[in-house]
Coordinates of N, CA and C in Angstrom, one line a residue:
X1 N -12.9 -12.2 4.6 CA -12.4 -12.3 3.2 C -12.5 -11.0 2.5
X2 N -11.7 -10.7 1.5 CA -11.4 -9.6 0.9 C -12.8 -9.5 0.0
X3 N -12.9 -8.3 -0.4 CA -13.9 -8.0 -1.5 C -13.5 -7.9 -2.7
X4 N -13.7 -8.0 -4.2 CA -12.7 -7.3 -5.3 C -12.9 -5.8 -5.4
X5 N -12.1 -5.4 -5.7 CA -12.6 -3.9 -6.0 C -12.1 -3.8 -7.2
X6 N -13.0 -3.1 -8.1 CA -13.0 -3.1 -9.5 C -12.8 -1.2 -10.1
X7 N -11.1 -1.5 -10.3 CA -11.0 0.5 -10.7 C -11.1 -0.3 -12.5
X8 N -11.1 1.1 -13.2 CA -11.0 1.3 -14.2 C -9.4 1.2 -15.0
X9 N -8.4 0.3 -14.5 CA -7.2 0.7 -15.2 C -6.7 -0.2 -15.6
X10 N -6.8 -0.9 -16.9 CA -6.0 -1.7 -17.5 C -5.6 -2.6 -16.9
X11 N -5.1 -4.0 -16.7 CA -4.2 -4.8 -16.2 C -4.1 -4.7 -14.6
X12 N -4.7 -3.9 -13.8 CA -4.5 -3.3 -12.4 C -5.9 -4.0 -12.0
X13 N -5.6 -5.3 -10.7 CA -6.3 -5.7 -9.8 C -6.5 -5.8 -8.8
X14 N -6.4 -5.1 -7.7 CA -6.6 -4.8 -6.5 C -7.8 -5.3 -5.6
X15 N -7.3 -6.1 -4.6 CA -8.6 -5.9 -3.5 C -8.9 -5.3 -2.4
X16 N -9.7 -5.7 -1.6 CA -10.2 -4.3 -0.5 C -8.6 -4.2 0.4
X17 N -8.1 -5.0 0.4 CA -6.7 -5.8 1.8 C -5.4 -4.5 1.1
X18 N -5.9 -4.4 -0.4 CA -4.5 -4.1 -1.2 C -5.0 -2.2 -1.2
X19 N -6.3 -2.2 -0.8 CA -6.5 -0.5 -0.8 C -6.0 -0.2 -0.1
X20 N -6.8 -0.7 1.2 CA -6.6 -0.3 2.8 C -5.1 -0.4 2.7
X21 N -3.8 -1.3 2.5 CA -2.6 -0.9 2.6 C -1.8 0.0 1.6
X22 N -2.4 0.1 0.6 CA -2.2 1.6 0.1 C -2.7 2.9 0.5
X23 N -3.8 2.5 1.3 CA -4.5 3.7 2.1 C -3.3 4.2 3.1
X24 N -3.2 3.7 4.0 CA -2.2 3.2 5.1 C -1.0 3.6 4.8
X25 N 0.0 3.2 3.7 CA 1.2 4.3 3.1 C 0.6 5.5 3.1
X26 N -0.4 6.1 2.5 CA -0.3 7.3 1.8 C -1.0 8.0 3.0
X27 N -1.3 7.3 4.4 CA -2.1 8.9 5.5 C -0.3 8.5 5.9
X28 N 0.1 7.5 6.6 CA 1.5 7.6 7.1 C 2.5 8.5 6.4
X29 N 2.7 8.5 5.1 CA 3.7 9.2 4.6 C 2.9 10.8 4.1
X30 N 1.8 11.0 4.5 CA 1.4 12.6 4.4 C 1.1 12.6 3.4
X31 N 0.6 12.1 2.9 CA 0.6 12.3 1.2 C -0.9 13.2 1.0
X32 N -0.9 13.9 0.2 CA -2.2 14.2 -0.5 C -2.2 13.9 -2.1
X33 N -4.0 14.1 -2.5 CA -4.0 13.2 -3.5 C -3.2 14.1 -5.0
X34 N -2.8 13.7 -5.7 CA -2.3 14.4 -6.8 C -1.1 15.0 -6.9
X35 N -0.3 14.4 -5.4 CA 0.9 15.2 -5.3 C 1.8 14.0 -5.3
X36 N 3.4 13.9 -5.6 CA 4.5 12.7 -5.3 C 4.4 12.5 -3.4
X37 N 4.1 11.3 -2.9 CA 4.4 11.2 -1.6 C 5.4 10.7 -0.9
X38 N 6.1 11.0 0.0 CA 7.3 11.0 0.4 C 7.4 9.6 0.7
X39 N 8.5 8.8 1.1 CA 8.9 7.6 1.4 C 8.4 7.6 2.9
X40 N 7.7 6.5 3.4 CA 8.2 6.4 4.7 C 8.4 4.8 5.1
X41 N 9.1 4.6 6.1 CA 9.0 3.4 6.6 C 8.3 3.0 7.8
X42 N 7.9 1.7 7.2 CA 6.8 1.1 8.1 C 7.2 -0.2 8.0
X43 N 6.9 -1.1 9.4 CA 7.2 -2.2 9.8 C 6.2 -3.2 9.3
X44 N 6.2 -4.5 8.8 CA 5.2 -5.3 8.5 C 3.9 -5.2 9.7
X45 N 4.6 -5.5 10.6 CA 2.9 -5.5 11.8 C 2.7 -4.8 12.1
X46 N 2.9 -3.2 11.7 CA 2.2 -2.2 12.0 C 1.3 -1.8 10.8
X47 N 1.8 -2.1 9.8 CA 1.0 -2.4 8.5 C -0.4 -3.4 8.9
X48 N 0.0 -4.5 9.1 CA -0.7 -5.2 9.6 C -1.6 -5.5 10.4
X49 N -1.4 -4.4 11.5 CA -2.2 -4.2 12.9 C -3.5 -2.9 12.1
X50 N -2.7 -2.1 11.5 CA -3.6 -1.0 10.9 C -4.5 -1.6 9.7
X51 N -4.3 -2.7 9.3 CA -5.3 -3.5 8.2 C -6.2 -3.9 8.9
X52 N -5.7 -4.4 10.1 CA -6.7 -5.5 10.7 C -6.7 -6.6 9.7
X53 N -5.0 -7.4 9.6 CA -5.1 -8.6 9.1 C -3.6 -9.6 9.3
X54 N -3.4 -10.1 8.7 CA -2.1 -11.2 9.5 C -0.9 -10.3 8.7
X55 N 0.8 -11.0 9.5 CA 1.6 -10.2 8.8 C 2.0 -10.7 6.7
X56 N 2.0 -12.1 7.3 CA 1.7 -12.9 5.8 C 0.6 -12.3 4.6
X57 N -0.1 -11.8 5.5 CA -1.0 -11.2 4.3 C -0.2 -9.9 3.6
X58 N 0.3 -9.4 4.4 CA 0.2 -7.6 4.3 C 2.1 -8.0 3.6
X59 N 2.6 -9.0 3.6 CA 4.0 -9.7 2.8 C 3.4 -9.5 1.2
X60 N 2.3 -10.7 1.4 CA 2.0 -11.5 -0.3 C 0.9 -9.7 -1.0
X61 N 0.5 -8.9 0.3 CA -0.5 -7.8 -0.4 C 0.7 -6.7 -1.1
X62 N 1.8 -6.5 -0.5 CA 3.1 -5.4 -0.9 C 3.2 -6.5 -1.9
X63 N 3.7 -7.3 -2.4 CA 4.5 -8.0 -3.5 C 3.5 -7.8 -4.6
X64 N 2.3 -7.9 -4.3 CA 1.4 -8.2 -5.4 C 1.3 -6.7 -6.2
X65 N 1.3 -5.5 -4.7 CA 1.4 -4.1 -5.3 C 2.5 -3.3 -5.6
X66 N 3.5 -4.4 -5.4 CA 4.8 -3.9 -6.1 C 4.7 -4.2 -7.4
X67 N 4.1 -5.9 -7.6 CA 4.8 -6.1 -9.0 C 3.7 -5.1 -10.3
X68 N 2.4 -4.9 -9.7 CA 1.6 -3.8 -10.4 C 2.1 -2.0 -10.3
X69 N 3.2 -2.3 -10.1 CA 3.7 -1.0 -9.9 C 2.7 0.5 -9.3
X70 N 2.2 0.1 -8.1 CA 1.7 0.6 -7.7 C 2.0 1.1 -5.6
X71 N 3.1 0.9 -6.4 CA 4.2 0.7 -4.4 C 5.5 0.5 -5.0
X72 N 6.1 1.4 -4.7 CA 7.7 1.6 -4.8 C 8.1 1.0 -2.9
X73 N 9.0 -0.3 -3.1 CA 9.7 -1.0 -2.0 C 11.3 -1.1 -1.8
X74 N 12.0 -0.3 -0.7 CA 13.3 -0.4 -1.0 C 13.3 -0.9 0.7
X75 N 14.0 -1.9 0.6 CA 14.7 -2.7 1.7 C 16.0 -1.6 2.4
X76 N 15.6 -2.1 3.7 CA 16.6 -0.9 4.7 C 17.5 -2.1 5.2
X77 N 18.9 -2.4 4.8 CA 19.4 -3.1 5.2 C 21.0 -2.4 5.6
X78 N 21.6 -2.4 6.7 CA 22.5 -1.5 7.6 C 23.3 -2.2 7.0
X79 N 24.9 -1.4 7.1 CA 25.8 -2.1 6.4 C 26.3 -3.5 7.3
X80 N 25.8 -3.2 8.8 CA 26.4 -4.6 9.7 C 25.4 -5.5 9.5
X81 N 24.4 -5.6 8.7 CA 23.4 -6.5 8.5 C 21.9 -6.6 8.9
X82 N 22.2 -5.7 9.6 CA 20.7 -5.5 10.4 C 19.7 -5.0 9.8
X83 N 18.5 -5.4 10.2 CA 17.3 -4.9 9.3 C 16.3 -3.7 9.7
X84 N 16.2 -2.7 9.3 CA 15.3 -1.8 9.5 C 13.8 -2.0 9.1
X85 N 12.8 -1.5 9.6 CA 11.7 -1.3 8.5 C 11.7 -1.3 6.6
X86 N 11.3 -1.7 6.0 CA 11.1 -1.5 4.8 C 10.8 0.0 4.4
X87 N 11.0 0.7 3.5 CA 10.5 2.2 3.1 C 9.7 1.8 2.0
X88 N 8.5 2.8 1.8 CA 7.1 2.6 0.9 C 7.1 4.0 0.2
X89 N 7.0 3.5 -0.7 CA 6.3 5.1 -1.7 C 5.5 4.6 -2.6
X90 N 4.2 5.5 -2.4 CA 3.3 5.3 -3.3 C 3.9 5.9 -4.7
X91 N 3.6 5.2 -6.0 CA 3.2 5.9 -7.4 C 2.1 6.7 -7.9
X92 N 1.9 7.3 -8.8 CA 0.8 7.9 -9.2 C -0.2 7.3 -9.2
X93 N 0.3 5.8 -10.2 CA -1.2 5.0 -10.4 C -2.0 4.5 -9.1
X94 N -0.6 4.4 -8.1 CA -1.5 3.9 -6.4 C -2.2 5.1 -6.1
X95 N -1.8 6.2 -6.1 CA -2.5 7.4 -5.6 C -4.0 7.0 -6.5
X96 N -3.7 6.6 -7.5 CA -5.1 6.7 -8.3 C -6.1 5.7 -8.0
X97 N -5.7 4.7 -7.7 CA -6.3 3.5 -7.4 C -7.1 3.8 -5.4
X98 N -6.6 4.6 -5.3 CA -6.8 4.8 -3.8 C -7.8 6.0 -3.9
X99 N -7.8 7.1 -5.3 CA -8.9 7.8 -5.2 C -10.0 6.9 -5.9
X100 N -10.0 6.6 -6.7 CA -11.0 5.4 -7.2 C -11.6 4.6 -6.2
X101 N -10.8 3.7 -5.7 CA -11.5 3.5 -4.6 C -12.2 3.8 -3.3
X102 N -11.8 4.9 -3.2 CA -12.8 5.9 -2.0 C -13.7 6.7 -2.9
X103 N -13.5 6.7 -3.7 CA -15.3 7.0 -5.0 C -16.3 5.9 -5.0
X104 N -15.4 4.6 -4.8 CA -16.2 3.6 -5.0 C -16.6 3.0 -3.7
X105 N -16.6 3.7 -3.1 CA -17.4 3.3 -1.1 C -16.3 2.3 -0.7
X106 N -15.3 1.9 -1.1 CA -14.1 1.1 -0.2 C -14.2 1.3 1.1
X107 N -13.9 2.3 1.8 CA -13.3 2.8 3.0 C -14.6 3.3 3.4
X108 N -15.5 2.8 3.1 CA -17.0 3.6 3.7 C -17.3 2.4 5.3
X109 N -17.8 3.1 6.3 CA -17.7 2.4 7.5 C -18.8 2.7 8.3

């Protein structure tokens, strides 16, 4: 079971399931902290496998940090219909939520 993790920001609730996959965008897409990080795409169960948790989770954990605007989500859909990976970009406040939380022993192991 998830932990809560408790940042400082207004209206923004995050738990341990929702760091770790904002952790996870932002080593994947190279990001460092304080800078815009690039898009990348990633598959649900690789998301998933790197949480160490189900793919349903790591569905309802992106929605929850999209709608906190803390995960930019654009659907890769081919013009013959076919589905690619999803593309992720962290926002600032994710970036922030992700240094906060590694202040706050999150990711401590």
């Amino acid at each position: 079971m998830s932990k809560r993790v408790r940042v400082n920001i207004p209206g923004v609730r995050v738990n341990e399931t929702g760091c770790r996959v904002l952790r996870i965008i932002a080593e994947r897409s190279g990001c460092e902290h304080g800078r815009r990080c690039a898009e990348v795409q990633l598959a649900h169960r690789d998301i998933a496998q790197a949480a160490a948790v189900s793919v349903p989770t790591v569905i309802r954990t992106l929605a929850a940090l999209r709608d906190c605007e803390l995960v930019i989500v654009r659907d890769n859909v081919q013009p013959n219909g076919a589905r690619l990976p999803n593309g992720y970009e962290l926002t600032a406040l994710g970036l922030e939520v992700i240094r906060m939380a590694e202040e706050l022993g999150t990711f401590a192991e």
